[in-house]
Amino acid sequence: MNRNVMVAGATGLVGRTMIKILEERNFPADHLVAVASERPEGRTVSFRGKKIGVTTLPAALKEEPGIAFFSAGKDVSGTWAPLFVQAGWKVVDNSSCWRMSGDVKLVVPEINGNLLGPDDRLVANPNCSTIQMVLALAPLHNRYRLQRIVACTYQAVTGSGQKGVERILAERKAWVAGNPLPLSGSVYPCPIDLNVIPDIGALTPDGYTEEEIKMREETRKILGDAKIGVSATCVRVPVIASHCVAVNARFAEPFSLEDVCSLIKSFPGLVLNDFSAGHGFAVPLEAEGTDTVYVGRIRRDPTEENTLE
């Protein structure tokens, strides 16, 4: 059986990382179909020691069906993911297009991977900051039942793709040379190097950004509880890779810090950084390139009952 794996957005930052992980984990694929939604002509990607020519979505649709990973934006996913499903592919979508669709499962494998069945042809994965936050909170929600979450994110420029990385490096180089860059051509509304920008996604009429709304709605869907109150403030910071989230979480049931730490330590995908080892917390440079969510500085909120930070 020919096992095709397609990556849409293969030349972008996330797409290239997907291909790297497929190779590192020896994913069972006989053939990689690398797709760029724009200007694929003459471009290649590396996979298992070979150069793979980049193709188009219409051409990829004619390939023998396999598993398709979409990371080319919600417009591309909205148009093409259903066509690939109809053609027999199983689709994993990394965009925001299908996350809140009632008939599409929003999956973090460690939390709700059991929801997936053989008939699921289109699966969505959540927003980047949502994933790490809910992974840390899931074992506590299972035991104590979350009531309310207040979160502030510190999101690296990789969240803006390759253009975000290129922008901060260019600004840094220009600053050292004493020649600040003009904002024209930037993916940000103001300088990002030596700065923080509390603006990720379009601003909505209620004052929240799209990113902040994603964290609220996706958290409720993944944890299966629409009553959880979620308020998020999402901030872009001058860090290349690895997002951070500060969380204040209120629960219905009382807890002990000892039990909280035990639950976190025993949950897949989490590492507890306690004060008995090193400086007691993880930083982006240490987390970069790993799949782990590092949890640290756990403390009880003295101003609210049954509340953890």
PDB file of C-alpha atoms in Angstrom:
ATOM      1  CA  MET A   1       0.000   0.000   0.000  1.00  0.00           C
ATOM      2  CA  ASN A   2       1.349   3.400  -0.999  1.00  0.00           C
ATOM      3  CA  ARG A   3       1.208   5.715   2.014  1.00  0.00           C
ATOM      4  CA  ASN A   4       1.136   9.303   0.824  1.00  0.00           C
ATOM      5  CA  VAL A   5       1.566  12.216   3.206  1.00  0.00           C
ATOM      6  CA  MET A   6       0.844  15.719   1.987  1.00  0.00           C
ATOM      7  CA  VAL A   7       1.905  18.962   3.648  1.00  0.00           C
ATOM      8  CA  ALA A   8       0.132  22.074   2.387  1.00  0.00           C
ATOM      9  CA  GLY A   9       2.200  25.130   3.201  1.00  0.00           C
ATOM     10  CA  ALA A  10       5.377  23.064   2.917  1.00  0.00           C
ATOM     11  CA  THR A  11       7.666  26.028   2.234  1.00  0.00           C
ATOM     12  CA  GLY A  12       6.436  28.078   5.192  1.00  0.00           C
ATOM     13  CA  LEU A  13       7.892  28.056   8.691  1.00  0.00           C
ATOM     14  CA  VAL A  14       5.267  25.689  10.137  1.00  0.00           C
ATOM     15  CA  GLY A  15       5.197  23.471   7.055  1.00  0.00           C
ATOM     16  CA  ARG A  16       8.968  23.020   7.105  1.00  0.00           C
ATOM     17  CA  THR A  17       8.790  22.158  10.786  1.00  0.00           C
ATOM     18  CA  MET A  18       6.063  19.597  10.088  1.00  0.00           C
ATOM     19  CA  ILE A  19       8.266  17.918   7.492  1.00  0.00           C
ATOM     20  CA  LYS A  20      11.213  17.922   9.891  1.00  0.00           C
ATOM     21  CA  ILE A  21       9.120  16.219  12.586  1.00  0.00           C
ATOM     22  CA  LEU A  22       7.731  13.658  10.130  1.00  0.00           C
ATOM     23  CA  GLU A  23      11.315  12.724   9.331  1.00  0.00           C
ATOM     24  CA  GLU A  24      12.585  12.765  12.921  1.00  0.00           C
ATOM     25  CA  ARG A  25       9.777  10.472  14.067  1.00  0.00           C
ATOM     26  CA  ASN A  26      10.094   8.153  11.106  1.00  0.00           C
ATOM     27  CA  PHE A  27       6.440   8.706  10.242  1.00  0.00           C
ATOM     28  CA  PRO A  28       5.130   5.848   8.053  1.00  0.00           C
ATOM     29  CA  ALA A  29       5.142   7.606   4.698  1.00  0.00           C
ATOM     30  CA  ASP A  30       6.269   6.184   1.369  1.00  0.00           C
ATOM     31  CA  HIS A  31       5.909   9.475  -0.459  1.00  0.00           C
ATOM     32  CA  LEU A  32       5.812  13.120   0.604  1.00  0.00           C
ATOM     33  CA  VAL A  33       3.627  15.473  -1.406  1.00  0.00           C
ATOM     34  CA  ALA A  34       4.924  18.973  -0.694  1.00  0.00           C
ATOM     35  CA  VAL A  35       2.521  21.758  -1.608  1.00  0.00           C
ATOM     36  CA  ALA A  36       2.922  25.522  -1.707  1.00  0.00           C
ATOM     37  CA  SER A  37      -0.237  27.541  -2.188  1.00  0.00           C
ATOM     38  CA  GLU A  38       1.747  30.303  -3.914  1.00  0.00           C
ATOM     39  CA  ARG A  39       4.625  30.193  -6.426  1.00  0.00           C
ATOM     40  CA  PRO A  40       5.655  26.526  -6.172  1.00  0.00           C
ATOM     41  CA  GLU A  41       7.611  26.517  -9.439  1.00  0.00           C
ATOM     42  CA  GLY A  42      11.189  25.341  -9.033  1.00  0.00           C
ATOM     43  CA  ARG A  43      11.037  25.093  -5.252  1.00  0.00           C
ATOM     44  CA  THR A  44      12.071  22.029  -3.258  1.00  0.00           C
ATOM     45  CA  VAL A  45      12.008  20.750   0.308  1.00  0.00           C
ATOM     46  CA  SER A  46      14.264  18.158   1.939  1.00  0.00           C
ATOM     47  CA  PHE A  47      12.853  14.887   3.244  1.00  0.00           C
ATOM     48  CA  ARG A  48      14.845  11.809   4.233  1.00  0.00           C
ATOM     49  CA  GLY A  49      17.927  12.926   2.374  1.00  0.00           C
ATOM     50  CA  LYS A  50      16.120  13.749  -0.853  1.00  0.00           C
ATOM     51  CA  LYS A  51      15.001  16.925  -2.552  1.00  0.00           C
ATOM     52  CA  ILE A  52      11.237  16.862  -3.107  1.00  0.00           C
ATOM     53  CA  GLY A  53       9.771  19.123  -5.761  1.00  0.00           C
ATOM     54  CA  VAL A  54       6.997  21.414  -4.568  1.00  0.00           C
ATOM     55  CA  THR A  55       3.662  21.113  -6.320  1.00  0.00           C
ATOM     56  CA  THR A  56       0.220  22.731  -6.320  1.00  0.00           C
ATOM     57  CA  LEU A  57      -3.000  21.791  -4.557  1.00  0.00           C
ATOM     58  CA  PRO A  58      -4.802  20.803  -7.786  1.00  0.00           C
ATOM     59  CA  ALA A  59      -1.919  18.486  -8.686  1.00  0.00           C
ATOM     60  CA  ALA A  60      -1.765  17.022  -5.175  1.00  0.00           C
ATOM     61  CA  LEU A  61      -5.480  16.288  -5.271  1.00  0.00           C
ATOM     62  CA  LYS A  62      -4.814  13.808  -8.079  1.00  0.00           C
ATOM     63  CA  GLU A  63      -2.350  11.794  -5.970  1.00  0.00           C
ATOM     64  CA  GLU A  64      -3.356   8.558  -4.265  1.00  0.00           C
ATOM     65  CA  PRO A  65      -5.121   9.546  -1.000  1.00  0.00           C
ATOM     66  CA  GLY A  66      -3.288   9.399   2.298  1.00  0.00           C
ATOM     67  CA  ILE A  67      -2.930  11.865   5.173  1.00  0.00           C
ATOM     68  CA  ALA A  68      -2.926  15.591   4.454  1.00  0.00           C
ATOM     69  CA  PHE A  69      -1.576  18.198   6.856  1.00  0.00           C
ATOM     70  CA  PHE A  70      -2.837  21.694   6.091  1.00  0.00           C
ATOM     71  CA  SER A  71      -0.896  24.717   7.320  1.00  0.00           C
ATOM     72  CA  ALA A  72      -1.467  27.271   4.594  1.00  0.00           C
ATOM     73  CA  GLY A  73      -4.013  29.547   6.265  1.00  0.00           C
ATOM     74  CA  LYS A  74      -7.740  29.353   6.878  1.00  0.00           C
ATOM     75  CA  ASP A  75      -8.756  30.460   3.380  1.00  0.00           C
ATOM     76  CA  VAL A  76      -6.814  27.617   1.773  1.00  0.00           C
ATOM     77  CA  SER A  77      -8.146  25.135   4.322  1.00  0.00           C
ATOM     78  CA  GLY A  78     -11.701  26.347   3.868  1.00  0.00           C
ATOM     79  CA  THR A  79     -11.574  25.761   0.128  1.00  0.00           C
ATOM     80  CA  TRP A  80      -9.340  22.727  -0.220  1.00  0.00           C
ATOM     81  CA  ALA A  81      -9.695  20.593   2.912  1.00  0.00           C
ATOM     82  CA  PRO A  82     -13.245  19.461   1.982  1.00  0.00           C
ATOM     83  CA  LEU A  83     -12.071  18.591  -1.533  1.00  0.00           C
ATOM     84  CA  PHE A  84      -9.292  16.392  -0.167  1.00  0.00           C
ATOM     85  CA  VAL A  85     -11.739  14.728   2.227  1.00  0.00           C
ATOM     86  CA  GLN A  86     -14.082  14.014  -0.682  1.00  0.00           C
ATOM     87  CA  ALA A  87     -11.164  12.524  -2.611  1.00  0.00           C
ATOM     88  CA  GLY A  88     -10.474  10.070   0.217  1.00  0.00           C
ATOM     89  CA  TRP A  89      -7.753  11.844   2.178  1.00  0.00           C
ATOM     90  CA  LYS A  90      -7.676  12.148   5.962  1.00  0.00           C
ATOM     91  CA  VAL A  91      -7.039  15.801   6.767  1.00  0.00           C
ATOM     92  CA  VAL A  92      -5.425  17.392   9.817  1.00  0.00           C
ATOM     93  CA  ASP A  93      -5.938  21.147   9.673  1.00  0.00           C
ATOM     94  CA  ASN A  94      -3.636  23.550  11.497  1.00  0.00           C
ATOM     95  CA  SER A  95      -5.604  26.698  10.634  1.00  0.00           C
ATOM     96  CA  SER A  96      -8.495  28.291  12.528  1.00  0.00           C
ATOM     97  CA  CYS A  97     -10.967  27.458   9.757  1.00  0.00           C
ATOM     98  CA  TRP A  98     -12.609  24.313  11.158  1.00  0.00           C
ATOM     99  CA  ARG A  99     -11.827  24.461  14.868  1.00  0.00           C
ATOM    100  CA  MET A 100     -15.239  25.579  16.041  1.00  0.00           C
ATOM    101  CA  SER A 101     -17.301  23.641  13.487  1.00  0.00           C
ATOM    102  CA  GLY A 102     -19.736  21.422  15.324  1.00  0.00           C
ATOM    103  CA  ASP A 103     -18.988  18.321  13.270  1.00  0.00           C
ATOM    104  CA  VAL A 104     -15.181  18.701  13.398  1.00  0.00           C
ATOM    105  CA  LYS A 105     -13.266  17.485  16.433  1.00  0.00           C
ATOM    106  CA  LEU A 106     -10.722  19.843  17.980  1.00  0.00           C
ATOM    107  CA  VAL A 107      -8.041  17.564  19.341  1.00  0.00           C
ATOM    108  CA  VAL A 108      -5.141  17.676  21.750  1.00  0.00           C
ATOM    109  CA  PRO A 109      -4.216  13.969  21.773  1.00  0.00           C
ATOM    110  CA  GLU A 110      -3.201  13.811  25.432  1.00  0.00           C
ATOM    111  CA  ILE A 111      -6.562  15.307  26.458  1.00  0.00           C
ATOM    112  CA  ASN A 112      -9.253  14.132  24.059  1.00  0.00           C
ATOM    113  CA  GLY A 113      -7.581  11.925  21.480  1.00  0.00           C
ATOM    114  CA  ASN A 114     -10.012   9.189  22.503  1.00  0.00           C
ATOM    115  CA  LEU A 115     -12.739  11.081  20.624  1.00  0.00           C
ATOM    116  CA  LEU A 116     -11.212  10.182  17.276  1.00  0.00           C
ATOM    117  CA  GLY A 117     -12.648   7.285  15.329  1.00  0.00           C
ATOM    118  CA  PRO A 118     -12.020   5.614  11.971  1.00  0.00           C
ATOM    119  CA  ASP A 119     -14.742   7.694  10.324  1.00  0.00           C
ATOM    120  CA  ASP A 120     -13.169  11.055  11.196  1.00  0.00           C
ATOM    121  CA  ARG A 121     -11.840  12.440   7.920  1.00  0.00           C
ATOM    122  CA  LEU A 122     -11.204  16.042   9.004  1.00  0.00           C
ATOM    123  CA  VAL A 123      -9.612  16.906  12.342  1.00  0.00           C
ATOM    124  CA  ALA A 124      -8.604  20.338  13.633  1.00  0.00           C
ATOM    125  CA  ASN A 125      -5.764  21.136  15.981  1.00  0.00           C
ATOM    126  CA  PRO A 126      -6.013  24.178  18.254  1.00  0.00           C
ATOM    127  CA  ASN A 127      -4.295  27.512  18.412  1.00  0.00           C
ATOM    128  CA  CYS A 128      -0.698  27.284  19.627  1.00  0.00           C
ATOM    129  CA  SER A 129      -1.154  29.040  22.971  1.00  0.00           C
ATOM    130  CA  THR A 130      -4.422  27.240  23.631  1.00  0.00           C
ATOM    131  CA  ILE A 131      -2.679  23.875  23.343  1.00  0.00           C
ATOM    132  CA  GLN A 132      -0.055  24.527  25.984  1.00  0.00           C
ATOM    133  CA  MET A 133      -2.529  26.156  28.374  1.00  0.00           C
ATOM    134  CA  VAL A 134      -5.170  23.418  28.223  1.00  0.00           C
ATOM    135  CA  LEU A 135      -2.537  20.687  28.447  1.00  0.00           C
ATOM    136  CA  ALA A 136      -1.355  22.142  31.761  1.00  0.00           C
ATOM    137  CA  LEU A 137      -4.902  22.626  33.043  1.00  0.00           C
ATOM    138  CA  ALA A 138      -6.517  19.382  31.847  1.00  0.00           C
ATOM    139  CA  PRO A 139      -5.399  17.107  34.715  1.00  0.00           C
ATOM    140  CA  LEU A 140      -6.496  19.743  37.223  1.00  0.00           C
ATOM    141  CA  HIS A 141      -9.844  20.243  35.499  1.00  0.00           C
ATOM    142  CA  ASN A 142     -10.450  16.503  35.598  1.00  0.00           C
ATOM    143  CA  ARG A 143      -9.979  16.502  39.372  1.00  0.00           C
ATOM    144  CA  TYR A 144     -11.172  19.911  40.580  1.00  0.00           C
ATOM    145  CA  ARG A 145     -13.396  21.271  37.747  1.00  0.00           C
ATOM    146  CA  LEU A 146     -12.349  24.598  36.296  1.00  0.00           C
ATOM    147  CA  GLN A 147     -14.656  27.557  36.785  1.00  0.00           C
ATOM    148  CA  ARG A 148     -12.642  30.481  35.467  1.00  0.00           C
ATOM    149  CA  ILE A 149      -9.331  31.143  33.708  1.00  0.00           C
ATOM    150  CA  VAL A 150      -7.514  34.466  33.365  1.00  0.00           C
ATOM    151  CA  ALA A 151      -4.512  34.147  31.069  1.00  0.00           C
ATOM    152  CA  CYS A 152      -1.839  36.379  29.613  1.00  0.00           C
ATOM    153  CA  THR A 153       0.320  35.043  26.802  1.00  0.00           C
ATOM    154  CA  TYR A 154       3.874  35.917  25.841  1.00  0.00           C
ATOM    155  CA  GLN A 155       3.981  34.743  22.238  1.00  0.00           C
ATOM    156  CA  ALA A 156       7.147  34.409  20.185  1.00  0.00           C
ATOM    157  CA  VAL A 157       7.504  35.813  16.680  1.00  0.00           C
ATOM    158  CA  THR A 158       7.385  32.339  15.130  1.00  0.00           C
ATOM    159  CA  GLY A 159       3.640  32.666  15.665  1.00  0.00           C
ATOM    160  CA  SER A 160       3.729  35.172  12.798  1.00  0.00           C
ATOM    161  CA  GLY A 161       5.538  32.723  10.537  1.00  0.00           C
ATOM    162  CA  GLN A 162       8.778  33.229   8.653  1.00  0.00           C
ATOM    163  CA  LYS A 163       8.016  36.913   8.090  1.00  0.00           C
ATOM    164  CA  GLY A 164       7.897  37.479  11.840  1.00  0.00           C
ATOM    165  CA  VAL A 165      11.285  35.857  12.354  1.00  0.00           C
ATOM    166  CA  GLU A 166      12.822  37.776   9.464  1.00  0.00           C
ATOM    167  CA  ARG A 167      11.394  41.035  10.781  1.00  0.00           C
ATOM    168  CA  ILE A 168      12.797  40.802  14.301  1.00  0.00           C
ATOM    169  CA  LEU A 169      16.235  39.772  13.020  1.00  0.00           C
ATOM    170  CA  ALA A 170      16.251  42.654  10.537  1.00  0.00           C
ATOM    171  CA  GLU A 171      15.192  45.129  13.234  1.00  0.00           C
ATOM    172  CA  ARG A 172      17.887  43.836  15.578  1.00  0.00           C
ATOM    173  CA  LYS A 173      20.573  44.166  12.929  1.00  0.00           C
ATOM    174  CA  ALA A 174      19.388  47.662  12.020  1.00  0.00           C
ATOM    175  CA  TRP A 175      19.292  48.741  15.669  1.00  0.00           C
ATOM    176  CA  VAL A 176      22.877  47.598  16.239  1.00  0.00           C
ATOM    177  CA  ALA A 177      23.905  49.554  13.143  1.00  0.00           C
ATOM    178  CA  GLY A 178      22.017  52.622  14.374  1.00  0.00           C
ATOM    179  CA  ASN A 179      19.610  52.628  11.446  1.00  0.00           C
ATOM    180  CA  PRO A 180      16.065  51.792  12.657  1.00  0.00           C
ATOM    181  CA  LEU A 181      13.891  50.174  10.005  1.00  0.00           C
ATOM    182  CA  PRO A 182      10.725  51.819   8.685  1.00  0.00           C
ATOM    183  CA  LEU A 183       7.511  49.903   9.407  1.00  0.00           C
ATOM    184  CA  SER A 184       6.681  49.441   5.740  1.00  0.00           C
ATOM    185  CA  GLY A 185       6.594  45.753   4.911  1.00  0.00           C
ATOM    186  CA  SER A 186       6.408  44.635   8.543  1.00  0.00           C
ATOM    187  CA  VAL A 187       3.853  42.084   9.748  1.00  0.00           C
ATOM    188  CA  TYR A 188       3.576  44.123  12.956  1.00  0.00           C
ATOM    189  CA  PRO A 189       1.941  47.523  13.600  1.00  0.00           C
ATOM    190  CA  CYS A 190       5.021  48.772  15.470  1.00  0.00           C
ATOM    191  CA  PRO A 191       8.597  47.621  16.085  1.00  0.00           C
ATOM    192  CA  ILE A 192       8.817  44.169  17.687  1.00  0.00           C
ATOM    193  CA  ASP A 193      12.470  44.066  18.736  1.00  0.00           C
ATOM    194  CA  LEU A 194      12.975  45.533  22.231  1.00  0.00           C
ATOM    195  CA  ASN A 195       9.205  45.861  22.461  1.00  0.00           C
ATOM    196  CA  VAL A 196       5.982  44.019  23.297  1.00  0.00           C
ATOM    197  CA  ILE A 197       2.807  44.263  21.231  1.00  0.00           C
ATOM    198  CA  PRO A 198      -0.588  43.466  22.842  1.00  0.00           C
ATOM    199  CA  ASP A 199      -2.196  42.919  19.462  1.00  0.00           C
ATOM    200  CA  ILE A 200      -2.458  39.435  17.911  1.00  0.00           C
ATOM    201  CA  GLY A 201      -5.197  39.031  15.346  1.00  0.00           C
ATOM    202  CA  ALA A 202      -7.862  41.505  14.337  1.00  0.00           C
ATOM    203  CA  LEU A 203      -9.565  43.587  17.010  1.00  0.00           C
ATOM    204  CA  THR A 204     -13.230  42.673  17.530  1.00  0.00           C
ATOM    205  CA  PRO A 205     -16.042  45.060  18.547  1.00  0.00           C
ATOM    206  CA  ASP A 206     -15.908  43.902  22.194  1.00  0.00           C
ATOM    207  CA  GLY A 207     -12.258  44.919  22.503  1.00  0.00           C
ATOM    208  CA  TYR A 208     -10.758  41.434  22.381  1.00  0.00           C
ATOM    209  CA  THR A 209      -8.521  40.282  19.559  1.00  0.00           C
ATOM    210  CA  GLU A 210      -9.253  37.208  17.470  1.00  0.00           C
ATOM    211  CA  GLU A 211      -6.407  35.367  19.197  1.00  0.00           C
ATOM    212  CA  GLU A 212      -7.941  36.026  22.601  1.00  0.00           C
ATOM    213  CA  ILE A 213     -11.334  34.792  21.456  1.00  0.00           C
ATOM    214  CA  LYS A 214      -9.730  31.648  20.037  1.00  0.00           C
ATOM    215  CA  MET A 215      -8.253  30.852  23.424  1.00  0.00           C
ATOM    216  CA  ARG A 216     -11.631  31.243  25.100  1.00  0.00           C
ATOM    217  CA  GLU A 217     -13.748  29.241  22.681  1.00  0.00           C
ATOM    218  CA  GLU A 218     -11.190  26.533  21.927  1.00  0.00           C
ATOM    219  CA  THR A 219     -10.486  25.917  25.616  1.00  0.00           C
ATOM    220  CA  ARG A 220     -14.166  25.316  26.276  1.00  0.00           C
ATOM    221  CA  LYS A 221     -14.501  22.942  23.337  1.00  0.00           C
ATOM    222  CA  ILE A 222     -11.389  20.894  24.133  1.00  0.00           C
ATOM    223  CA  LEU A 223     -12.257  20.518  27.810  1.00  0.00           C
ATOM    224  CA  GLY A 224     -15.909  19.870  26.977  1.00  0.00           C
ATOM    225  CA  ASP A 225     -17.325  22.561  29.250  1.00  0.00           C
ATOM    226  CA  ALA A 226     -18.950  25.668  27.771  1.00  0.00           C
ATOM    227  CA  LYS A 227     -19.454  27.163  31.248  1.00  0.00           C
ATOM    228  CA  ILE A 228     -15.766  27.773  31.937  1.00  0.00           C
ATOM    229  CA  GLY A 229     -15.080  31.503  32.038  1.00  0.00           C
ATOM    230  CA  VAL A 230     -11.992  32.384  30.012  1.00  0.00           C
ATOM    231  CA  SER A 231     -10.438  35.832  29.680  1.00  0.00           C
ATOM    232  CA  ALA A 232      -7.163  36.101  27.783  1.00  0.00           C
ATOM    233  CA  THR A 233      -4.782  38.892  26.847  1.00  0.00           C
ATOM    234  CA  CYS A 234      -2.424  37.876  24.046  1.00  0.00           C
ATOM    235  CA  VAL A 235       0.900  39.670  23.663  1.00  0.00           C
ATOM    236  CA  ARG A 236       3.654  39.340  21.057  1.00  0.00           C
ATOM    237  CA  VAL A 237       7.115  39.486  22.635  1.00  0.00           C
ATOM    238  CA  PRO A 238      10.621  39.826  21.109  1.00  0.00           C
ATOM    239  CA  VAL A 239      11.475  36.129  21.426  1.00  0.00           C
ATOM    240  CA  ILE A 240      12.230  33.942  18.404  1.00  0.00           C
ATOM    241  CA  ALA A 241      10.520  30.711  19.458  1.00  0.00           C
ATOM    242  CA  SER A 242       8.487  29.172  22.312  1.00  0.00           C
ATOM    243  CA  HIS A 243       5.322  30.750  23.688  1.00  0.00           C
ATOM    244  CA  CYS A 244       4.642  31.288  27.389  1.00  0.00           C
ATOM    245  CA  VAL A 245       1.352  31.664  29.261  1.00  0.00           C
ATOM    246  CA  ALA A 246       0.674  33.030  32.744  1.00  0.00           C
ATOM    247  CA  VAL A 247      -2.532  31.530  34.126  1.00  0.00           C
ATOM    248  CA  ASN A 248      -4.811  32.259  37.062  1.00  0.00           C
ATOM    249  CA  ALA A 249      -7.324  29.405  37.399  1.00  0.00           C
ATOM    250  CA  ARG A 250     -10.253  29.065  39.791  1.00  0.00           C
ATOM    251  CA  PHE A 251     -11.684  25.625  40.561  1.00  0.00           C
ATOM    252  CA  ALA A 252     -14.947  24.358  42.011  1.00  0.00           C
ATOM    253  CA  GLU A 253     -13.180  22.078  44.488  1.00  0.00           C
ATOM    254  CA  PRO A 254     -10.399  22.772  46.996  1.00  0.00           C
ATOM    255  CA  PHE A 255      -6.915  21.471  46.277  1.00  0.00           C
ATOM    256  CA  SER A 256      -3.525  21.036  47.869  1.00  0.00           C
ATOM    257  CA  LEU A 257      -0.380  22.178  46.081  1.00  0.00           C
ATOM    258  CA  GLU A 258       1.128  18.757  46.692  1.00  0.00           C
ATOM    259  CA  ASP A 259      -1.720  17.055  44.821  1.00  0.00           C
ATOM    260  CA  VAL A 260      -1.609  19.650  42.038  1.00  0.00           C
ATOM    261  CA  CYS A 261       2.086  18.988  41.488  1.00  0.00           C
ATOM    262  CA  SER A 262       1.510  15.239  41.525  1.00  0.00           C
ATOM    263  CA  LEU A 263      -1.225  15.503  38.888  1.00  0.00           C
ATOM    264  CA  ILE A 264       0.971  17.619  36.631  1.00  0.00           C
ATOM    265  CA  LYS A 265       3.966  15.309  36.990  1.00  0.00           C
ATOM    266  CA  SER A 266       1.916  12.262  36.014  1.00  0.00           C
ATOM    267  CA  PHE A 267       0.187  13.784  32.970  1.00  0.00           C
ATOM    268  CA  PRO A 268       1.690  13.063  29.522  1.00  0.00           C
ATOM    269  CA  GLY A 269       3.391  15.982  27.812  1.00  0.00           C
ATOM    270  CA  LEU A 270       3.990  17.985  30.991  1.00  0.00           C
ATOM    271  CA  VAL A 271       7.139  18.623  32.999  1.00  0.00           C
ATOM    272  CA  LEU A 272       6.955  20.290  36.390  1.00  0.00           C
ATOM    273  CA  ASN A 273       9.796  22.686  37.162  1.00  0.00           C
ATOM    274  CA  ASP A 274       9.951  22.919  40.937  1.00  0.00           C
ATOM    275  CA  PHE A 275      12.201  25.058  43.078  1.00  0.00           C
ATOM    276  CA  SER A 276      14.319  22.119  44.165  1.00  0.00           C
ATOM    277  CA  ALA A 277      16.014  21.978  40.766  1.00  0.00           C
ATOM    278  CA  GLY A 278      17.941  24.873  39.240  1.00  0.00           C
ATOM    279  CA  HIS A 279      16.072  28.143  39.038  1.00  0.00           C
ATOM    280  CA  GLY A 280      12.681  26.426  39.268  1.00  0.00           C
ATOM    281  CA  PHE A 281      11.131  27.593  36.023  1.00  0.00           C
ATOM    282  CA  ALA A 282      11.539  27.071  32.301  1.00  0.00           C
ATOM    283  CA  VAL A 283      12.348  29.837  29.839  1.00  0.00           C
ATOM    284  CA  PRO A 284      11.796  29.941  26.062  1.00  0.00           C
ATOM    285  CA  LEU A 285      15.430  29.180  25.220  1.00  0.00           C
ATOM    286  CA  GLU A 286      15.206  25.942  27.208  1.00  0.00           C
ATOM    287  CA  ALA A 287      11.849  24.947  25.748  1.00  0.00           C
ATOM    288  CA  GLU A 288      12.713  25.656  22.116  1.00  0.00           C
ATOM    289  CA  GLY A 289      12.726  22.582  19.912  1.00  0.00           C
ATOM    290  CA  THR A 290      10.937  20.336  22.405  1.00  0.00           C
ATOM    291  CA  ASP A 291       7.358  19.030  22.485  1.00  0.00           C
ATOM    292  CA  THR A 292       7.051  19.395  26.244  1.00  0.00           C
ATOM    293  CA  VAL A 293       4.924  21.929  28.102  1.00  0.00           C
ATOM    294  CA  TYR A 294       6.904  23.128  31.098  1.00  0.00           C
ATOM    295  CA  VAL A 295       4.912  24.179  34.166  1.00  0.00           C
ATOM    296  CA  GLY A 296       6.429  26.197  36.969  1.00  0.00           C
ATOM    297  CA  ARG A 297       5.985  28.829  39.681  1.00  0.00           C
ATOM    298  CA  ILE A 298       2.840  27.092  40.933  1.00  0.00           C
ATOM    299  CA  ARG A 299       1.294  28.982  43.834  1.00  0.00           C
ATOM    300  CA  ARG A 300      -2.037  29.507  45.525  1.00  0.00           C
ATOM    301  CA  ASP A 301      -3.778  32.833  44.853  1.00  0.00           C
ATOM    302  CA  PRO A 302      -4.283  34.284  48.354  1.00  0.00           C
ATOM    303  CA  THR A 303      -7.041  36.637  47.181  1.00  0.00           C
ATOM    304  CA  GLU A 304      -9.449  34.037  45.754  1.00  0.00           C
ATOM    305  CA  GLU A 305     -10.764  30.741  47.100  1.00  0.00           C
ATOM    306  CA  ASN A 306      -9.718  27.554  45.251  1.00  0.00           C
ATOM    307  CA  THR A 307      -7.548  29.568  42.869  1.00  0.00           C
ATOM    308  CA  LEU A 308      -4.163  28.609  41.476  1.00  0.00           C
ATOM    309  CA  GLU A 309      -1.493  30.532  39.610  1.00  0.00           C
TER     310      GLU A 309
END
